[in-house]
mmCIF file of C-alpha atoms and ligand atoms in Angstrom:
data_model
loop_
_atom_site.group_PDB
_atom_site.id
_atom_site.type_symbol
_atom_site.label_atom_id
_atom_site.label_comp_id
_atom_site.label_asym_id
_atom_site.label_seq_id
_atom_site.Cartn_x
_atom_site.Cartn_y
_atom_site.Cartn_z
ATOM 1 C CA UNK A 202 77.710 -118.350 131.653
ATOM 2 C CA UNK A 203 77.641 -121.300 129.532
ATOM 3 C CA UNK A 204 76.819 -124.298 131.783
ATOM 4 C CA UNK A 205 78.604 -127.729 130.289
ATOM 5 C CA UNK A 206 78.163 -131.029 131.905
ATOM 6 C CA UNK A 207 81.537 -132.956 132.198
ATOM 7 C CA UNK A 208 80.446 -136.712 132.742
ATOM 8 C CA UNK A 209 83.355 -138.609 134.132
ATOM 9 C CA UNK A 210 85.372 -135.460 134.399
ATOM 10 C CA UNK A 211 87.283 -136.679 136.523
ATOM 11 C CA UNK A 212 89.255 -139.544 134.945
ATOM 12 C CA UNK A 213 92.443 -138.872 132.865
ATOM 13 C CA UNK A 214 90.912 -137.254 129.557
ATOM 14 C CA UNK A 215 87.982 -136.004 131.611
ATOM 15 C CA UNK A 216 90.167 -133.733 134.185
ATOM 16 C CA UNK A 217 91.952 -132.237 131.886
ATOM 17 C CA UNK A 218 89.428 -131.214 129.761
ATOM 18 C CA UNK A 219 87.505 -129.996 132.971
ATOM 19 C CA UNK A 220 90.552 -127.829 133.101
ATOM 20 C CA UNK A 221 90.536 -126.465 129.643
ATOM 21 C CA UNK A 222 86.756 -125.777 130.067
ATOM 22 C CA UNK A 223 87.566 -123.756 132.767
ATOM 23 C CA UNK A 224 90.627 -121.735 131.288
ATOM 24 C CA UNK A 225 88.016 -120.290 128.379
ATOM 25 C CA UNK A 226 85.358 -119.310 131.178
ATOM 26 C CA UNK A 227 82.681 -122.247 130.592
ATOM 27 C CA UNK A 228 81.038 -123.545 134.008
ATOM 28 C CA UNK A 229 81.627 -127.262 134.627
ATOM 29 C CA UNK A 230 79.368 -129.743 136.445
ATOM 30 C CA UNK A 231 80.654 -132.979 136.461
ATOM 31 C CA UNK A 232 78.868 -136.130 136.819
ATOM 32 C CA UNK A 233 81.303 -139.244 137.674
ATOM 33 C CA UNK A 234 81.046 -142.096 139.750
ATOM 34 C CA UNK A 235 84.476 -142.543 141.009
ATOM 35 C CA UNK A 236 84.935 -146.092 139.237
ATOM 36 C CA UNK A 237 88.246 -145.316 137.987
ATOM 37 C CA UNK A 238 89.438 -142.058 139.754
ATOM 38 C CA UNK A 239 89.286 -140.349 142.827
ATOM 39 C CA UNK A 240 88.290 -137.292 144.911
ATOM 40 C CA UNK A 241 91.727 -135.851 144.911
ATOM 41 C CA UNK A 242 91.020 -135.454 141.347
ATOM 42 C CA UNK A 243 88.366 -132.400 142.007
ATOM 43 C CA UNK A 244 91.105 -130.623 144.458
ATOM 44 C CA UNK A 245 93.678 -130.736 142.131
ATOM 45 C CA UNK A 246 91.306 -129.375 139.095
ATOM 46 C CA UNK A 247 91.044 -126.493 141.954
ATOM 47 C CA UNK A 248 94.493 -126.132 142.685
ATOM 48 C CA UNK A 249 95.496 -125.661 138.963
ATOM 49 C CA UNK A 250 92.308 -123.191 137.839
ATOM 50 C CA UNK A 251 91.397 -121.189 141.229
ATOM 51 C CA UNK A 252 87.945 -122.728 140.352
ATOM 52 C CA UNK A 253 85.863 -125.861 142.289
ATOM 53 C CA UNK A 254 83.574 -127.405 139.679
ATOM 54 C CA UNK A 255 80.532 -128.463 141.073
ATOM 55 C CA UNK A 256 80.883 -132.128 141.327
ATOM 56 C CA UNK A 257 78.140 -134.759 141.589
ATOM 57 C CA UNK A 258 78.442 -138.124 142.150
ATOM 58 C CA UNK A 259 75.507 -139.970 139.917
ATOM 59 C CA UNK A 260 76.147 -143.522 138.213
ATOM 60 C CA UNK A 261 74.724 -142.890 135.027
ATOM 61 C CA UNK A 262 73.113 -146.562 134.375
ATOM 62 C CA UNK A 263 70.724 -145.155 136.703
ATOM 63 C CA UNK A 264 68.487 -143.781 134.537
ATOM 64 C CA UNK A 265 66.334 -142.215 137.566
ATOM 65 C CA UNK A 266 69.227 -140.017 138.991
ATOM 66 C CA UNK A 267 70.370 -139.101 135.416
ATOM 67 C CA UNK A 268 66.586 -137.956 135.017
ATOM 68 C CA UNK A 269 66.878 -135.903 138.516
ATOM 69 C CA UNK A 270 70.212 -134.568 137.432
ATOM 70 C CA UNK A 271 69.014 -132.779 134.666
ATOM 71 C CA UNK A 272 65.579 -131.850 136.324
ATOM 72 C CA UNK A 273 67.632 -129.866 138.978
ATOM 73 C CA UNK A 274 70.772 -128.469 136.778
ATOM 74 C CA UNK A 275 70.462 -126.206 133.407
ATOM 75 C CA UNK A 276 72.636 -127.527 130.901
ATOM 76 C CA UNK A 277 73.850 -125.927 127.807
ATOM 77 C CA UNK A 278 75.579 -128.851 126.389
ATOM 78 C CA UNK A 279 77.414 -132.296 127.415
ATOM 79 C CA UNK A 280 81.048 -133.734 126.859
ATOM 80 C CA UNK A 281 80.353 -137.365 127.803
ATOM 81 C CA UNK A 282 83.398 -139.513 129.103
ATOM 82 C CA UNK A 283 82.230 -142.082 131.068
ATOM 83 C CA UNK A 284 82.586 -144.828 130.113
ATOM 84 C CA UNK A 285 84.573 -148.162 130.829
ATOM 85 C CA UNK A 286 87.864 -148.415 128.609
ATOM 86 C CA UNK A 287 90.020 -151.219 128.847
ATOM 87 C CA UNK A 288 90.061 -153.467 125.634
ATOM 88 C CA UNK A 289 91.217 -156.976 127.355
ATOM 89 C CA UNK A 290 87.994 -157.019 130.572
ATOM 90 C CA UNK A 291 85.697 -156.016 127.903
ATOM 91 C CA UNK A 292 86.365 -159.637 126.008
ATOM 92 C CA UNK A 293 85.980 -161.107 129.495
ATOM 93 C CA UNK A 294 83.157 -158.630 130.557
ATOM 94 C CA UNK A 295 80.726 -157.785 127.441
ATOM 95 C CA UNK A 296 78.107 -157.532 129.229
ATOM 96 C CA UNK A 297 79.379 -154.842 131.916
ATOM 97 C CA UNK A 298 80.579 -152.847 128.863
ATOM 98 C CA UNK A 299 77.747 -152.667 126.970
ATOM 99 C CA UNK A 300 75.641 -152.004 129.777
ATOM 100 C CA UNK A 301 77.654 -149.479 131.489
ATOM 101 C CA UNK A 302 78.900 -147.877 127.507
ATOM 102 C CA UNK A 303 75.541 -148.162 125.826
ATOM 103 C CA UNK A 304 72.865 -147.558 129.205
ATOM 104 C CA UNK A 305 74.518 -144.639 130.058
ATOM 105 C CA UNK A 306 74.544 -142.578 126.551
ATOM 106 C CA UNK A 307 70.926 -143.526 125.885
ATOM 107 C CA UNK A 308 69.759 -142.251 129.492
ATOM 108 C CA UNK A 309 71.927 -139.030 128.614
ATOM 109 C CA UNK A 310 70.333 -138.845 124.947
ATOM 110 C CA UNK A 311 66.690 -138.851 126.276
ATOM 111 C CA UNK A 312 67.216 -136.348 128.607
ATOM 112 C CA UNK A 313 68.781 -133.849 125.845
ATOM 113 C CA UNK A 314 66.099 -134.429 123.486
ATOM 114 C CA UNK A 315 63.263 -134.509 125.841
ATOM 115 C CA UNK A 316 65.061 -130.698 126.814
ATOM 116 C CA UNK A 317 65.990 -129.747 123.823
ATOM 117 C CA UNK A 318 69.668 -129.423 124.893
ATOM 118 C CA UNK A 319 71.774 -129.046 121.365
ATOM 119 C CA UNK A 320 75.144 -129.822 121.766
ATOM 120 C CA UNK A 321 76.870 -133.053 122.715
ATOM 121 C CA UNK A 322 80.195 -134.884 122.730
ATOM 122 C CA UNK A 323 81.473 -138.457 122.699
ATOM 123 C CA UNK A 324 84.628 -140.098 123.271
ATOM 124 C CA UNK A 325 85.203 -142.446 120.354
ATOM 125 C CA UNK A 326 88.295 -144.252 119.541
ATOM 126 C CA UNK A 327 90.551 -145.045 116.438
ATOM 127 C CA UNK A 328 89.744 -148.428 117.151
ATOM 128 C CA UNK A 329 86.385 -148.219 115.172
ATOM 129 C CA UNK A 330 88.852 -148.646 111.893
ATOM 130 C CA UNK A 331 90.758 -151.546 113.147
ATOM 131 C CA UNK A 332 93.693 -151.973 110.880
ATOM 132 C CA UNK A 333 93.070 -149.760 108.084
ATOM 133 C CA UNK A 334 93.990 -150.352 104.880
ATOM 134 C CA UNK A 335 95.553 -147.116 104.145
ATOM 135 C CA UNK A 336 97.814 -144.549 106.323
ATOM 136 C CA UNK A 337 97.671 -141.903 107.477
ATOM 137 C CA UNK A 338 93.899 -142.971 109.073
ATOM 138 C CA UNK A 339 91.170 -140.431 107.486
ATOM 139 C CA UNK A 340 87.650 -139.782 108.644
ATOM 140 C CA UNK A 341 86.943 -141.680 104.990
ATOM 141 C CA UNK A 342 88.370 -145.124 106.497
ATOM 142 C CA UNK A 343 85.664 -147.839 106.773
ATOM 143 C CA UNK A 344 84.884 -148.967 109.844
ATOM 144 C CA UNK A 345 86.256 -152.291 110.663
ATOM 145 C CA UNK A 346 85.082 -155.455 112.361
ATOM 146 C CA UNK A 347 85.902 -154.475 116.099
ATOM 147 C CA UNK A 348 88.597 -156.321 117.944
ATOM 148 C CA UNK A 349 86.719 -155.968 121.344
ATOM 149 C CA UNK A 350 83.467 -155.418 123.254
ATOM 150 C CA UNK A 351 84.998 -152.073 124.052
ATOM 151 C CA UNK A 352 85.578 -151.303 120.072
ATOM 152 C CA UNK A 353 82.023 -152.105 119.559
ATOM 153 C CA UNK A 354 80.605 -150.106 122.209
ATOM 154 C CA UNK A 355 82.173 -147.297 120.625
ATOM 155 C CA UNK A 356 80.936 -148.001 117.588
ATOM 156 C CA UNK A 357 77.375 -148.663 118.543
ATOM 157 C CA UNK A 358 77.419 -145.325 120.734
ATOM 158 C CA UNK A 359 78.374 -143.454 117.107
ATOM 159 C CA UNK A 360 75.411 -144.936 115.663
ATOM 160 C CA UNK A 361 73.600 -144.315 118.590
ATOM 161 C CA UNK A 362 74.343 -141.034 118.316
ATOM 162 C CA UNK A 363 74.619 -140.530 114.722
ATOM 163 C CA UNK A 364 70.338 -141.996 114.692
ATOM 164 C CA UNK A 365 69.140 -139.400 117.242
ATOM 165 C CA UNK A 366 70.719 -136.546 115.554
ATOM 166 C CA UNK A 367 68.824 -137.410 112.250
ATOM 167 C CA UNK A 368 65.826 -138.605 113.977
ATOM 168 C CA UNK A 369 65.303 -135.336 116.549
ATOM 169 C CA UNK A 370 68.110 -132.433 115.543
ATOM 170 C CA UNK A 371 70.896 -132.918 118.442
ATOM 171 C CA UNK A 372 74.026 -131.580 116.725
ATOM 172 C CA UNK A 373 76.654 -134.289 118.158
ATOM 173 C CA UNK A 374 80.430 -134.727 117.614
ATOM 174 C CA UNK A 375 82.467 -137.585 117.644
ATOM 175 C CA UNK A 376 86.257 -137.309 118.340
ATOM 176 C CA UNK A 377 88.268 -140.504 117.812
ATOM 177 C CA UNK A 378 90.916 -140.204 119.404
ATOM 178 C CA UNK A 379 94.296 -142.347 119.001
ATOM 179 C CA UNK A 380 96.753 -142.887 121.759
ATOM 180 C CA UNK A 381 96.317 -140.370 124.618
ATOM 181 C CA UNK A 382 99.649 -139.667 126.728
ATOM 182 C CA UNK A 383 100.800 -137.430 129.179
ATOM 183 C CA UNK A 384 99.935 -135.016 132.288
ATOM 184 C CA UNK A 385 99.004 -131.917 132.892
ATOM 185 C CA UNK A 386 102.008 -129.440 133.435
ATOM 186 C CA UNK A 387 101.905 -128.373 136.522
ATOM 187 C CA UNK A 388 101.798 -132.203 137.400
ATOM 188 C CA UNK A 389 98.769 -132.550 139.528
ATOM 189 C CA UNK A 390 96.523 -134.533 137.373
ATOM 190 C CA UNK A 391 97.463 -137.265 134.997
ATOM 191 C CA UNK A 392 96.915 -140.945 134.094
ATOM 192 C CA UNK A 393 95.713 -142.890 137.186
ATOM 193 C CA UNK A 394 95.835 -146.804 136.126
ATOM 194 C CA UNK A 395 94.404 -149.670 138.105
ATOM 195 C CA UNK A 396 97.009 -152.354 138.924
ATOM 196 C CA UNK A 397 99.116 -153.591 135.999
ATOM 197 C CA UNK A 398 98.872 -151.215 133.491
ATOM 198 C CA UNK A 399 97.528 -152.452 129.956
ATOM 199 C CA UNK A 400 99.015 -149.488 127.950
ATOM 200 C CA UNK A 401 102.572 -148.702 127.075
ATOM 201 C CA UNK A 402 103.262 -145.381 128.569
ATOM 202 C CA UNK A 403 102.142 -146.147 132.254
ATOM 203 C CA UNK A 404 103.888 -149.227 132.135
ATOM 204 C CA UNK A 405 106.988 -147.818 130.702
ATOM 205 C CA UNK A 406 107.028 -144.932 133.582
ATOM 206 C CA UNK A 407 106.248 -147.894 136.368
ATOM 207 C CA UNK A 408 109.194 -149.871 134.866
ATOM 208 C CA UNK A 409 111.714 -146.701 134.710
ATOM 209 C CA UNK A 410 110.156 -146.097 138.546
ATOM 210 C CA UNK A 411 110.990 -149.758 139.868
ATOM 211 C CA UNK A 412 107.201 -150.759 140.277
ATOM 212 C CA UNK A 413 107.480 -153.281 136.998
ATOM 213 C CA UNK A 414 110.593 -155.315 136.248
ATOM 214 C CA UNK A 415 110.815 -155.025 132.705
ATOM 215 C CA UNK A 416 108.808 -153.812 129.705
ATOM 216 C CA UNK A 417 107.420 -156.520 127.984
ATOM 217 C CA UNK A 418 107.623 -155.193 123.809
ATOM 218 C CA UNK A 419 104.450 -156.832 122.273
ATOM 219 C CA UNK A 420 106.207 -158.298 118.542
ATOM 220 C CA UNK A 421 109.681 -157.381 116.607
ATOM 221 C CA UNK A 422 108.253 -158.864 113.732
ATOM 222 C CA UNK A 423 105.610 -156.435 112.406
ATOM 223 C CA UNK A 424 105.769 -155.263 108.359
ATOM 224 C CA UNK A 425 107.107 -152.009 110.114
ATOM 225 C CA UNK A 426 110.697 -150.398 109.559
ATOM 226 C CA UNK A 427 111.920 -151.432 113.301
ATOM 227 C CA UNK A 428 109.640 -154.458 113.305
ATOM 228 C CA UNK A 429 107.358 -152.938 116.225
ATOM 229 C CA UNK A 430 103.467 -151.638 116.033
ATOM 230 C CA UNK A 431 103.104 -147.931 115.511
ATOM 231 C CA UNK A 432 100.890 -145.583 117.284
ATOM 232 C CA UNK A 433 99.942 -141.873 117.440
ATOM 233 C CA UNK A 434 100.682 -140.305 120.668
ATOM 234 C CA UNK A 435 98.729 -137.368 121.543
ATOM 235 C CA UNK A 436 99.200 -135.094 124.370
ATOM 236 C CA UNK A 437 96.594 -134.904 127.248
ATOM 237 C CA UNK A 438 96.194 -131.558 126.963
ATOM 238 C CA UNK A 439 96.379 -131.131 123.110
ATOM 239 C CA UNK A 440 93.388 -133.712 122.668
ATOM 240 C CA UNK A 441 91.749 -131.732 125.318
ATOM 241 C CA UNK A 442 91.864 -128.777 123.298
ATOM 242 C CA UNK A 443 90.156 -130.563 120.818
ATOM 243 C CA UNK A 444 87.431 -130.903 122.977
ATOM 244 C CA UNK A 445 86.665 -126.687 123.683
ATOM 245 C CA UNK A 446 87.190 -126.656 119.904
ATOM 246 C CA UNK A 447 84.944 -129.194 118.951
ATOM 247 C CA UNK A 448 81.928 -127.344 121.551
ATOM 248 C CA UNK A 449 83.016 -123.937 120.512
ATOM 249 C CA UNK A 450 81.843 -125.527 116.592
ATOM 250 C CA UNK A 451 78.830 -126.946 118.422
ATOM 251 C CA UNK A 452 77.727 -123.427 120.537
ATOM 252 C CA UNK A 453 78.884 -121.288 117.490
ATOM 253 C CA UNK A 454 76.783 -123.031 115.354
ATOM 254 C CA UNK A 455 79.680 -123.765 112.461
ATOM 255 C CA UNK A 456 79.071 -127.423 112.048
ATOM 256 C CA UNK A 457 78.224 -128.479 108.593
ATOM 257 C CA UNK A 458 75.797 -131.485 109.844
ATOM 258 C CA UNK A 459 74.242 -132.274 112.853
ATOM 259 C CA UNK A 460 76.465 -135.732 113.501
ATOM 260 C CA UNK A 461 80.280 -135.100 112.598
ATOM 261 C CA UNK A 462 83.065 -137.284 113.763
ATOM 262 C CA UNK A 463 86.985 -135.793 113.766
ATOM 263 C CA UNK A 464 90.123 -137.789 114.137
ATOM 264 C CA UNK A 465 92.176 -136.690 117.365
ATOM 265 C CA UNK A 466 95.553 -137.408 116.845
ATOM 266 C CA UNK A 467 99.115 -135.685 115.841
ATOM 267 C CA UNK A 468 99.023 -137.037 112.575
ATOM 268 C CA UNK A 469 102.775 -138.622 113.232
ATOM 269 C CA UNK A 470 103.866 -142.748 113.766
ATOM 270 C CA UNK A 471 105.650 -144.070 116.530
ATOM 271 C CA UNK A 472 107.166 -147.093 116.648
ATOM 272 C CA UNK A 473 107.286 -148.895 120.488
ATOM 273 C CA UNK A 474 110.719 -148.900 120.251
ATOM 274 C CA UNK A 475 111.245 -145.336 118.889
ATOM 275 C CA UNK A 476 109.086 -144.476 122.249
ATOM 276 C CA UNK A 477 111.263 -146.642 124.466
ATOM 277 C CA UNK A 478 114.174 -144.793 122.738
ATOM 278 C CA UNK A 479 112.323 -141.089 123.008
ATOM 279 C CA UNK A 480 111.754 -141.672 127.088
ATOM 280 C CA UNK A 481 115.291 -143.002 127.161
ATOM 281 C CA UNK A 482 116.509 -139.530 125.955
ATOM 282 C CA UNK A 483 114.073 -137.682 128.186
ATOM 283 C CA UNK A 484 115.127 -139.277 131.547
ATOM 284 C CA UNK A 485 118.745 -140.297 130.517
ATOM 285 C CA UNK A 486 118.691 -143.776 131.514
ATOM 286 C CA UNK A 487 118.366 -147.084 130.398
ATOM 287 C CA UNK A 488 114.698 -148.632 130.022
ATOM 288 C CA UNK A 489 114.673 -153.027 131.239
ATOM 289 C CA UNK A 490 112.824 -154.029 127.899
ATOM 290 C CA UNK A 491 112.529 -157.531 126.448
ATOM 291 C CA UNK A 492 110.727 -158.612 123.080
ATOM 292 C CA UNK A 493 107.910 -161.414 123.545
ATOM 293 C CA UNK A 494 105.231 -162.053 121.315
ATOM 294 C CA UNK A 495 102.329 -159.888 119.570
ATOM 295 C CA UNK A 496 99.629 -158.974 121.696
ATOM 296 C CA UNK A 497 96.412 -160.566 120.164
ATOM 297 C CA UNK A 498 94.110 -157.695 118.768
ATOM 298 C CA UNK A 499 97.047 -155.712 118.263
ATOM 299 C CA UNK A 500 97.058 -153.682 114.849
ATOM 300 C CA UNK A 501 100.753 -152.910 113.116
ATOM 301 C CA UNK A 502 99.983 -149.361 112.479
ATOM 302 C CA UNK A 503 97.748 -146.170 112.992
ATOM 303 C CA UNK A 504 98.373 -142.413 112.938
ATOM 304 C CA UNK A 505 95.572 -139.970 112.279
ATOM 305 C CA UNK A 506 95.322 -137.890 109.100
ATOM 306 C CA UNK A 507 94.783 -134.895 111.350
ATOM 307 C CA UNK A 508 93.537 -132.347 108.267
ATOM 308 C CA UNK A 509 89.894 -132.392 108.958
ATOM 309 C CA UNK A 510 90.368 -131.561 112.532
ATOM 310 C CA UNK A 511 92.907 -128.792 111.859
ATOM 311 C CA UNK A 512 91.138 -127.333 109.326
ATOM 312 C CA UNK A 513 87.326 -127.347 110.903
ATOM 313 C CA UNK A 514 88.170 -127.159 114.367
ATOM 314 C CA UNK A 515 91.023 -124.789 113.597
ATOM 315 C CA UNK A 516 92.834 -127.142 115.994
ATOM 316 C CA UNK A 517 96.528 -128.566 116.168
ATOM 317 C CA UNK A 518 98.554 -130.492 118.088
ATOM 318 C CA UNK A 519 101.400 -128.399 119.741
ATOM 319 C CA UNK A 520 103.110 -130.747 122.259
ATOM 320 C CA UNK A 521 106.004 -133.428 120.974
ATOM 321 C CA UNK A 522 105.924 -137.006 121.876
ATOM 322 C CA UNK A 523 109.326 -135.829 124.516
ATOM 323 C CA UNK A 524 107.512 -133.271 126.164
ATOM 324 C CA UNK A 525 104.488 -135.769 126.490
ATOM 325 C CA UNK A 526 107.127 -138.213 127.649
ATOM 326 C CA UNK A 527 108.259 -136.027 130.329
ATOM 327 C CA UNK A 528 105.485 -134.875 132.182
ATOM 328 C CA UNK A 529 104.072 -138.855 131.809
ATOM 329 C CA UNK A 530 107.557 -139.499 133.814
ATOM 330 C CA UNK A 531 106.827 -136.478 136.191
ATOM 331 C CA UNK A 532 103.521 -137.455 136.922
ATOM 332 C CA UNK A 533 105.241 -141.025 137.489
ATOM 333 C CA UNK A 534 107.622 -139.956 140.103
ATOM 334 C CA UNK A 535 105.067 -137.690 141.728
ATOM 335 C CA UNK A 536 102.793 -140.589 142.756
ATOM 336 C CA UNK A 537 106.212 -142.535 144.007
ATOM 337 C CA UNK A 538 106.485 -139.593 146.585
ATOM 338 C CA UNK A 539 102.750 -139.015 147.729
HETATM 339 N N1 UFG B 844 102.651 -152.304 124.048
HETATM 340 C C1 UFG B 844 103.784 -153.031 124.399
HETATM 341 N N2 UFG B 844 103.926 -153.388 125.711
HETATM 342 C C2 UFG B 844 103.019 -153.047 126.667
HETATM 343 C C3 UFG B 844 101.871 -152.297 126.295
HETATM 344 C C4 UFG B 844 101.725 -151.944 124.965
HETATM 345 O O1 UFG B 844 104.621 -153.358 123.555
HETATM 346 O O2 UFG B 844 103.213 -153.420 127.831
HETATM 347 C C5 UFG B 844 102.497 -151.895 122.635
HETATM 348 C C6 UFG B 844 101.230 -152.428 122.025
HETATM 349 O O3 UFG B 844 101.435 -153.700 121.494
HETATM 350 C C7 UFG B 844 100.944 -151.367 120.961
HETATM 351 C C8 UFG B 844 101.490 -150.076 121.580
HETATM 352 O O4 UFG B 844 102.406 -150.504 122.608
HETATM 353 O O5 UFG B 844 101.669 -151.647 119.809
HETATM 354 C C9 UFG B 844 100.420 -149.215 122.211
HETATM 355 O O6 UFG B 844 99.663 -150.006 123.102
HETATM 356 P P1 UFG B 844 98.598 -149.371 124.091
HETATM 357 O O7 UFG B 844 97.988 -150.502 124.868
HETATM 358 O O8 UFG B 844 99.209 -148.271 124.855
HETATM 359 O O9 UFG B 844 97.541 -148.704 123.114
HETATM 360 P P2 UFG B 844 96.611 -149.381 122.016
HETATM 361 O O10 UFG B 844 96.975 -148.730 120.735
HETATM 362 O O11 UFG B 844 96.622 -150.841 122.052
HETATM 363 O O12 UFG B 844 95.187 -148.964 122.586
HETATM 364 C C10 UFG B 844 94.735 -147.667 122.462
HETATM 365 C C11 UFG B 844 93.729 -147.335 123.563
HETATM 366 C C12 UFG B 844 92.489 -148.147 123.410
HETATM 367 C C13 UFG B 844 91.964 -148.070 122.011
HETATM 368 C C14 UFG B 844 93.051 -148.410 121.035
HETATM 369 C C15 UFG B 844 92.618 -148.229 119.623
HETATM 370 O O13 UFG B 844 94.284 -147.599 124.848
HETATM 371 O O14 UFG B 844 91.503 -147.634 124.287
HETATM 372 O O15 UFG B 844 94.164 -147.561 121.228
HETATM 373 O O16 UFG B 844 93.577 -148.688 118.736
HETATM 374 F F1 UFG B 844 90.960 -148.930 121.823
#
């Protein structure tokens, strides 16, 4: 059986890959330290696959556990999550980011190439391009200035990454993903956000639950055709998929170079309020929205050209925006009643 290491597998992109993993027969050992998640997270990855995945709890900055981790498991390859992720602390917290982004994927790199272990993942982000100059967003785009600590630790990890594999052979992937959205179907795992939420879908399910007053709608004023920023939304599950695709390239050997980096998105523009409008639909009620100013950072558009990814990962996104809606609403009024 092919043994992959899931490290924060259980947070929201991490769980539901975990899940997918599962579903096509890999074995799953994840490695998180519960920063941003909980337990519950591992029963509920049980209750939807019939399978508990072996589950240690390791900080990663701790280069001496990481090094005991992989002295006592067999690993055939690595899908590596962890990692902190919210764009506003990083400004306030550079330091925490870099140390917990950057420590953690150079403990995990030594230990692969001092094994030989071949195949490795990393969570990158659309924000390496910033606001690109032209749309749809290809693999081509330069990368941009960063708007954030966080957008240059993901940057920094690709070159991390993107060094070792020249310097000793790893054969790497980067997915950069755009905006993930969504739960799982059957509703037991999903997006678990800390306090006020920072992103528009949670905060749009907490306001249609009562938690939050009113959506705040960052800027009417952008050079867009409703005068609000676009975004991709992608599925949970669909850029989850992308993952087993991306390691099935990786174990089958059909990667054209050793580093390769994939956009993760549906290829398809939202507007905020075409979302607001979208989730309207879905639950059939009114959303409490008011427009206030940009958000500083904030880009006015980006949407993945998704060809690369479809074509080499044979790999496409199956699950509309009201779908994803839907279950993000689900999930919403399932944590209201537990
Ligand atoms: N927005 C609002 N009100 C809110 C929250 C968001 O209007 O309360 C708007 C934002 O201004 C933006 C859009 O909704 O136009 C999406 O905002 P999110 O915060 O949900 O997502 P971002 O595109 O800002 O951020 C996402 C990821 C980051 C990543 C970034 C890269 O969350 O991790 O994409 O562009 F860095």
């Amino acid at each position: 059986m092919t043994r992959i290491l899931v490290t924060g597998g259980l947070g929201f992109i991490g769980s539901h890959t975990v899940v997918e993993l599962q579903n096509r027969g890999y074995e799953v050992v994840i490695i998180d330290n519960l920063s941003n998640t909980t337990l519950e997270v591992l029963h509920n990855i049980k209750a939807i696959t019939g399978i508990q995945p072996i589950f240690i709890n390791i900080d990663l900055r701790n280069q001496k556990e990481v090094n005991t981790f992989f002295n006592e498991h067999a690993i055939d390859g690595v899908i590596h999550f962890a990692a902190y992720k919210a764009v506003g602390e990083s400004v306030s917290k550079p330091l925490a980011y870099y140390q917990n982004n950057l420590n953690s994927l150079v403990y995990l790199l030594q230990e692969l190439t001092e094994r030989g272990i071949g195949n490795f993942i990393f969570s990158s982000s659309c924000t390496v391009y910033g606001q690109a100059d032209e749309l749809p967003i290809t693999e081509k785009a330069p990368i941009k200035p960063a708007e954030s600590p966080y957008g240059y630790s993901k940057q920094a990890g690709e070159i991390i990454i993107k060094d070792t594999c020249k310097a000793v052979g790893l054969n790497a992937i980067a997915l950069r993903y755009f905006n993930p959205i969504g739960a799982h179907p059957s509703i037991k795992i999903g997006e678990l956000p800390l306090g006020v939420p920072q992103n528009l879908i949670p905060y749009i399910t907490q306001t249609a639950a009562g938690i939050r007053k009113e959506l705040s709608v960052f800027g009417n004023d952008y050079p867009t055709e409703d005068g609000t920023a676009i975004r991709d939304y992608i599925h949970v599950v669909d850029l989850a998929k992308a993952h087993t695709a991306a390691l099935r390239r990786l174990i089958e050997k059909k990667n054209k170079e050793n580093f390769e980096v994939f956009n993760i998105g549906t290829g398809k523009g939202s507007s905020v309020l075409e979302v607001i409008k979208a989730f309207e639909k879905v639950t059939k009620k009114p959303l409490n929205y008011k427009i206030v100013g940009k958000r500083e950072g904030d880009v006015t558009a980006a949407y993945a050209d998704t060809s690369m990814a479809n074509r080499e990962l044979n790999w496409k996104t199956e699950i509309s925006l009201e779908t994803a809606l839907k279950s993000a609403w689900q999930w919403q009024q399932a944590q209201k009643k537990s």
